[in-house]
Coordinates of C-alpha atoms and ligand atoms in Angstrom, one line a residue:
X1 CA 142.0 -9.9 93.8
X2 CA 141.4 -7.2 91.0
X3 CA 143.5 -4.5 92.3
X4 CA 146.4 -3.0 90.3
X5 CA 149.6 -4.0 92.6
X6 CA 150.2 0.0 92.1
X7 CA 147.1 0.8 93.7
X8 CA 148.3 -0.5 97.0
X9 CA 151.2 1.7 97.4
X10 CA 149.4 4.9 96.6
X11 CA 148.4 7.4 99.3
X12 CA 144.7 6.3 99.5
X13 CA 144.0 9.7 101.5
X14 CA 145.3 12.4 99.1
X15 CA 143.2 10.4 96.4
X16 CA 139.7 10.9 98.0
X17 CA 139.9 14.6 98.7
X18 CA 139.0 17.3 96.5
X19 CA 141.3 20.7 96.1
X20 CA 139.0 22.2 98.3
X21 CA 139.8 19.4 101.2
X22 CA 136.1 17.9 101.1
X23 CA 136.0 14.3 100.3
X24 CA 135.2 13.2 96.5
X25 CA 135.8 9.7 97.4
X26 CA 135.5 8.1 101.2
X27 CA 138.8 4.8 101.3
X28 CA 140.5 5.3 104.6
X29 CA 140.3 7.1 107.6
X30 CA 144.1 6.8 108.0
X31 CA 145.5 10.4 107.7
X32 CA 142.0 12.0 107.7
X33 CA 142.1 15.6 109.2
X34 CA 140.5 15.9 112.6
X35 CA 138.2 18.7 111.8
X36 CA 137.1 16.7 108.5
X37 CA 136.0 13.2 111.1
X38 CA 134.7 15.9 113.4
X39 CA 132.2 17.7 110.8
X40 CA 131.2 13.8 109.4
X41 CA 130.2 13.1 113.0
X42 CA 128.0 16.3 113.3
X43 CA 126.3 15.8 110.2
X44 CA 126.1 12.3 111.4
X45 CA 124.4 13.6 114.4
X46 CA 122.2 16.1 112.6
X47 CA 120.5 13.3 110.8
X48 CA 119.2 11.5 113.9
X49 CA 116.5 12.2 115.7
X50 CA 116.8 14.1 119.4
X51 CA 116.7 11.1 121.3
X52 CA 118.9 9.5 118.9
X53 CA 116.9 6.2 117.3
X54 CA 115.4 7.5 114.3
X55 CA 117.4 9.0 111.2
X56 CA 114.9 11.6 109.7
X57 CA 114.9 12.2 105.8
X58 CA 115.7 14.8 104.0
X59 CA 116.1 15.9 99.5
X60 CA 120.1 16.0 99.9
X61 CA 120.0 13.5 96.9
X62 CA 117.0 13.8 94.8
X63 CA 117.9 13.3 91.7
X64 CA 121.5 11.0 92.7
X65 CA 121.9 7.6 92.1
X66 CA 123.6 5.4 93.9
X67 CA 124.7 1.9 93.0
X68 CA 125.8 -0.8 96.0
X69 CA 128.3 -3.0 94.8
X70 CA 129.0 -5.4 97.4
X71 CA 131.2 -8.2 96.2
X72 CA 131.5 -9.8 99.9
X73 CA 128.7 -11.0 102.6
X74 CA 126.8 -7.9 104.7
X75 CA 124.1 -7.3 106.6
X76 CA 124.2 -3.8 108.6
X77 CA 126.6 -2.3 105.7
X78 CA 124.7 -2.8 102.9
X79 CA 121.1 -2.3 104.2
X80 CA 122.1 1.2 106.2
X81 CA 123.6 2.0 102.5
X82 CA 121.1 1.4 100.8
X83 CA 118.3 3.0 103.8
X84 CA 120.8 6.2 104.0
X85 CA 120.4 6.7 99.9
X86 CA 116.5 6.4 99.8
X87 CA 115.8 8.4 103.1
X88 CA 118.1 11.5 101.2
X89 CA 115.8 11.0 98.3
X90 CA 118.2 9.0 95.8
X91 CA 117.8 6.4 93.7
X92 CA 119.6 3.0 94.7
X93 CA 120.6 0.1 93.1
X94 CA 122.0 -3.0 94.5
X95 CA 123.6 -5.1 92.7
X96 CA 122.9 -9.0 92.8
X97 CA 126.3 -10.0 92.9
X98 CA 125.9 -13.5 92.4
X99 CA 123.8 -12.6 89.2
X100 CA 126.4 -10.0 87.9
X101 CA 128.7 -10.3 85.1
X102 CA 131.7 -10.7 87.0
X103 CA 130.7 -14.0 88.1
X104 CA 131.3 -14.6 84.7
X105 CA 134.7 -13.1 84.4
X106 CA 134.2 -9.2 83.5
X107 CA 136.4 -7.2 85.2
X108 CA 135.7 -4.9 88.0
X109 CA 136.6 -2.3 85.5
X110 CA 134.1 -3.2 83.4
X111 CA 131.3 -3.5 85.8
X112 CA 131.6 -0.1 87.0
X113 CA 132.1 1.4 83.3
X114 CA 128.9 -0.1 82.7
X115 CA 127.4 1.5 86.0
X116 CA 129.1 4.5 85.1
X117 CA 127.1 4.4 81.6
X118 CA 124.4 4.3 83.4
X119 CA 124.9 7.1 85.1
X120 CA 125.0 6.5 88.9
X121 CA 126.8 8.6 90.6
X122 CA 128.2 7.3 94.2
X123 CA 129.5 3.4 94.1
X124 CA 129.5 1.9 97.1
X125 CA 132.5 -1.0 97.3
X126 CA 133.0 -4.0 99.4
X127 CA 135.3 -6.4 98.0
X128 CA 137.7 -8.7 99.1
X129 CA 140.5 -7.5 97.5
X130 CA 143.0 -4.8 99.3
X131 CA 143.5 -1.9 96.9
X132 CA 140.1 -2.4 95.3
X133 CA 138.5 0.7 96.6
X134 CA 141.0 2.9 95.7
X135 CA 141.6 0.8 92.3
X136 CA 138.3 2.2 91.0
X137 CA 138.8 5.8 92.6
X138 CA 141.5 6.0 90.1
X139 CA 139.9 5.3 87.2
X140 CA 136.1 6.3 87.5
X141 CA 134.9 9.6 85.5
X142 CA 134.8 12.6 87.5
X143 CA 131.5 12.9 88.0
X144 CA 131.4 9.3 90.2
X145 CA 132.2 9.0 94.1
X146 CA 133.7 6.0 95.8
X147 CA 132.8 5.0 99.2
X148 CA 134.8 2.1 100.7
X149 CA 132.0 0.1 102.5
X150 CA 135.0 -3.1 103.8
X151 CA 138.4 -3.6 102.1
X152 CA 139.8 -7.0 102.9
X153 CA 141.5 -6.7 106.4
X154 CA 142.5 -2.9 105.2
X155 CA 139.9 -0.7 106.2
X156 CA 135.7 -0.3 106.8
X157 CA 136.2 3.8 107.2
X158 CA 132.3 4.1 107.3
X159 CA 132.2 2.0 110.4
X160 CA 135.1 3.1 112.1
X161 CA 132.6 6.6 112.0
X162 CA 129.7 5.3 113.9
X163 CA 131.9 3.8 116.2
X164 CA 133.4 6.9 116.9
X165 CA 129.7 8.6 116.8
X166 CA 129.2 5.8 119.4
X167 CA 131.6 6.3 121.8
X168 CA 131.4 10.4 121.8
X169 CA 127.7 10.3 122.4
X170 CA 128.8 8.0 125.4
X171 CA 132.5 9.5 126.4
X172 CA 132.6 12.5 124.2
X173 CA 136.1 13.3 126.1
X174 CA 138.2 11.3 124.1
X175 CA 141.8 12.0 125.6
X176 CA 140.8 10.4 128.6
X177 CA 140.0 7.3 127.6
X178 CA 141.0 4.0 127.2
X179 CA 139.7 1.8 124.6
X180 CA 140.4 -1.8 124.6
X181 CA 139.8 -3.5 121.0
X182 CA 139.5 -7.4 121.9
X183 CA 139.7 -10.2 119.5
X184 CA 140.9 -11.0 115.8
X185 CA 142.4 -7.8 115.6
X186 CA 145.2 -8.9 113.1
X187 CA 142.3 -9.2 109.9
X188 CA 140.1 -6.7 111.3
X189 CA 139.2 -4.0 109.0
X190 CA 137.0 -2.9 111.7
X191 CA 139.6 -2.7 114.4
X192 CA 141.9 -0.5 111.8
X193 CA 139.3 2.0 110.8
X194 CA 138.5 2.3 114.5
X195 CA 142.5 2.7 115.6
X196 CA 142.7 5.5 112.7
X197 CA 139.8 7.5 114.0
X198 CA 140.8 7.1 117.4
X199 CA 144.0 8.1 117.3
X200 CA 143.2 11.3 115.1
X201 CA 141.0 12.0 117.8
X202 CA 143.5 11.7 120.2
X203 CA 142.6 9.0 122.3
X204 CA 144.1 8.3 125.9
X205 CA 145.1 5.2 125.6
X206 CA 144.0 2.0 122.9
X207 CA 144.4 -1.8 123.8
X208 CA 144.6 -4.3 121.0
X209 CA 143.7 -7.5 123.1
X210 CA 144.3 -10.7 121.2
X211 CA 145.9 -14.1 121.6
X212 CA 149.2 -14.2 120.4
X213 CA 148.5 -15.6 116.8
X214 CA 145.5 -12.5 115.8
X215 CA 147.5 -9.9 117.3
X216 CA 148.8 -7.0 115.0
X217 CA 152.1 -6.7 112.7
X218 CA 151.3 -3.5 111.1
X219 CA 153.6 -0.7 112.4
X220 CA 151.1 1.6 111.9
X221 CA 149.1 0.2 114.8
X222 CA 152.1 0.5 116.6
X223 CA 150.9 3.5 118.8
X224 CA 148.1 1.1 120.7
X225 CA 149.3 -1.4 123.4
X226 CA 149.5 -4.5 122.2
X227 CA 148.0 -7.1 125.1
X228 CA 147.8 -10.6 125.0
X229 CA 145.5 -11.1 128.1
X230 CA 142.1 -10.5 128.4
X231 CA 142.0 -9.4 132.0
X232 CA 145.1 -6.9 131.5
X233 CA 143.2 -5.4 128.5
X234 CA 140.0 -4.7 130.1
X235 CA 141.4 -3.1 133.4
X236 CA 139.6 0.0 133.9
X237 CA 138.6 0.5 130.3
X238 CA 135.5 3.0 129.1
X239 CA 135.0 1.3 126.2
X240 CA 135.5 -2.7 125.1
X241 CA 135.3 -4.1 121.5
X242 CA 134.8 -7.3 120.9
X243 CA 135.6 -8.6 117.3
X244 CA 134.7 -11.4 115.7
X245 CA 137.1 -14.2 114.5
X246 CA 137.5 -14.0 110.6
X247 CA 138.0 -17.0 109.5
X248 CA 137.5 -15.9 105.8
X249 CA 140.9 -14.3 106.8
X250 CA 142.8 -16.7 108.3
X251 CA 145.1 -18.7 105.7
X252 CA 146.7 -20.4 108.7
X253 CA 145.3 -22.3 111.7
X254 CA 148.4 -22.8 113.3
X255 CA 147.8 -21.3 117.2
X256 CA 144.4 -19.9 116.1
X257 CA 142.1 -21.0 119.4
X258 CA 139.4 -23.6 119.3
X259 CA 135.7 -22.2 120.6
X260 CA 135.5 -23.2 123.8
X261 CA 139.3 -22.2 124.3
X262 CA 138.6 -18.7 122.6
X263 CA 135.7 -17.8 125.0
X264 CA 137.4 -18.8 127.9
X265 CA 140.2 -16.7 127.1
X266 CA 139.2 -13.9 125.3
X267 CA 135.2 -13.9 125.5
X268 CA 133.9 -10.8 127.1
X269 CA 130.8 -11.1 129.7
X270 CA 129.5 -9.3 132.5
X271 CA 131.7 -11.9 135.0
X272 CA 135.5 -10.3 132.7
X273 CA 133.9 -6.9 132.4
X274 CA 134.2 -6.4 136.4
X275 CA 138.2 -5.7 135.8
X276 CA 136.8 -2.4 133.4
X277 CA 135.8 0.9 135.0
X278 CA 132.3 0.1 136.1
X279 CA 130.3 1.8 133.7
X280 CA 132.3 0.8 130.8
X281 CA 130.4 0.4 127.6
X282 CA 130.8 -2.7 125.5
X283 CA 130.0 -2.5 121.1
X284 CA 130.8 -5.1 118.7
X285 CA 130.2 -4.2 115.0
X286 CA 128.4 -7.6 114.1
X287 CA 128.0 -9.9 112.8
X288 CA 128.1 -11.4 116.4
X289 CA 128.6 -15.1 117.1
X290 CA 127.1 -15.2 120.6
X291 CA 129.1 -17.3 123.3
X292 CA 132.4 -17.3 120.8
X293 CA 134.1 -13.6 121.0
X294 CA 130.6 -12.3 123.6
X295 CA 128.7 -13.7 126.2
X296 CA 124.7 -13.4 124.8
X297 CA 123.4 -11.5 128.1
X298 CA 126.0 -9.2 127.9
X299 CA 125.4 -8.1 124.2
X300 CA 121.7 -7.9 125.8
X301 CA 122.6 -5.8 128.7
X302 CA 122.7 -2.5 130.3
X303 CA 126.5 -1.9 128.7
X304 CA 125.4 -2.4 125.3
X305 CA 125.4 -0.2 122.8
X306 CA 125.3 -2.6 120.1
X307 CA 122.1 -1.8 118.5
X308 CA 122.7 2.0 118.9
X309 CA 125.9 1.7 116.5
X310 CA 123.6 0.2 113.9
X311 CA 121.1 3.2 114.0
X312 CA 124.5 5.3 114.0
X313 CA 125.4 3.6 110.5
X314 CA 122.7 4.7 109.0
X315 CA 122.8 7.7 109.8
X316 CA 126.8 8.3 109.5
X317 CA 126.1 6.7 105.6
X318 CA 123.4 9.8 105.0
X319 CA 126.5 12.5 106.2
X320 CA 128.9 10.6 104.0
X321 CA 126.4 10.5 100.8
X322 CA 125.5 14.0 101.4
X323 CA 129.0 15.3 101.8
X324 CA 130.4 13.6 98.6
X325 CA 127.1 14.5 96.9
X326 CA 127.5 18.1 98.0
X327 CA 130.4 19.2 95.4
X328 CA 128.9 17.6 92.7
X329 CA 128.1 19.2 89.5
X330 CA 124.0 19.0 88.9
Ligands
LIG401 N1 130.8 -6.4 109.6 C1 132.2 -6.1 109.9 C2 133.1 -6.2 108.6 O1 132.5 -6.2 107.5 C3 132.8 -7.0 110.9 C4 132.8 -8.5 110.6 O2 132.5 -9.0 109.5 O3 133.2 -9.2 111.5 O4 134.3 -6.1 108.7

């Protein structure tokens, strides 16, 4: 953990805008303004194609460069980073972490000086350090952009956009709904990022559904309903979760769920879903461990909208670049 202690108290949302209220930096959606999650979504939307599956390309970042630093596993993250820089024309580089420098002690600091030297302008952060995001947002030059791409359990605001991209092209009426988050919601970053959109947006009603041991103690999630059955959190939900368990996370075993017990209690599958409104739709944010946290036929099925939120990444990641990329000096 490289983050300055100090960093972690800081307001992490006054620090990525600019006077002007546009984002320099991207680290939480906590405290975002409505109408700024609103506009990301309709440049998200812009960028796909009318039936939705293809992001087209466009110059928004000739001449940018962007570099992924991703100091933590990803698949979806990293790639729809590094697709979103080269389909708005910038140049990307992604950084071999287990070939970097700070495998051999430099500090983060000094990795992204050294980026910084070289001129790229947008670093895109995963680390497993809370704070870290932010850490760097403080002291980059003024020229550079931080985008949090996953912050420990903290925050993964890039995909708590697509989901909400996800769930408007599905149930754009959001104060009408009820959204139930299921799983390992206590180290998700995913499930915060998600309960801070969702709440700006003014969701009807959001279920954190966990067994006892992953449920939430963060008072800031204290708006949702916390439920401890499965049955009870899907009743006539639009929209189900499902998380996956992260270990990584999880210092303590004691009361965490074996498998088998896990997916009878808290798997979702067609056979659960019947206690949601009938033409709920179910997402997960992957990686997906099939028969653990989701039944395989379900993530396959006519309620998915699984792959859709990937194709959504990508193109949410080409609204972020091109609004942080928009206020820069050339
Ligand atoms: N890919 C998501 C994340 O980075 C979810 C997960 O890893 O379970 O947080």
């Amino acid at each position: 953990m490289n983050a300055n202690p100090e960093s972690l108290s800081s307001n992490d949302c006054e620090l990525q805008l600019r006077a002007d209220g546009s984002l320099r930096h991207l680290l939480t959606l906590k405290g975002l303004d409505k109408a700024l999650i609103i506009e990301l979504l309709d440049d998200a939307e812009s960028y796909l194609s009318p039936d939705g599956t293809l992001p087209v390309r466009s110059d928004a970042l000739a001449g940018r460069t962007i570099g992924n630093l991703f100091f933590e596993p990803s698949t979806r993250t990293r790639a729809s980073f590094d697709l979103a820089g080269r389909r708005l024309g910038a140049d990307v580089l992604n950084l071999d972490v287990n070939t970097s420098s700070r495998k051999k002690g430099e500090s983060i600091l000094d990795t992204i000086y050294t980026l910084e030297a070289m001129a790229v302008d947008i670093m895109v952060v995963r680390d497993a350090g809370a704070g870290v995001p932010a850490y760097i947002a403080r002291n980059v030059k003024e020229f550079v952009s931080v985008l949090n791409a996953g912050e420990a359990d903290v925050s993964h605001p890039t995909q708590g956009l697509l989901d909400l991209l996800t769930i408007r092209q599905h149930r754009p009426d959001f104060e009408n709904l009820v959204v139930a988050i299921v799983g390992d919601i206590q180290h998700s970053r995913v499930a915060r990022s998600a309960a801070h959109g969702l709440q700006t947006l003014g969701v009807g009603e959001l279920r954190l559904v966990s067994p006892p041991a992953m449920a939430p103690v963060d008072a800031e999630l204290s708006f949702a309903r916390t439920v401890s059955t499965l049955d009870d959190g899907l009743r006539d939900a639009d929209v189900v979760m499902a998380l996956r368990i992260q270990r990584e996370r999880i210092d303590d075993l004691d009361g965490i769920p074996s498998v088998g017990e896990y997916f009878a209690d808290f798997g979702i599958s067609e056979d659960r879903m019947r206690h949601a409104k009938p033409d709920a739709i179910v997402m997960h944010p992957g990686p997906m461990n099939r028969g653990i946290e989701i039944d395989g036929s379900l993530a396959d099925g006519w309620r998915s909208v699984i792959t859709q939120q990937v194709t959504n990444g990508v193109a949410v990641r080409m609204a972020v670049l091109a609004h942080v990329a928009r206020a820069m000096q050339k």
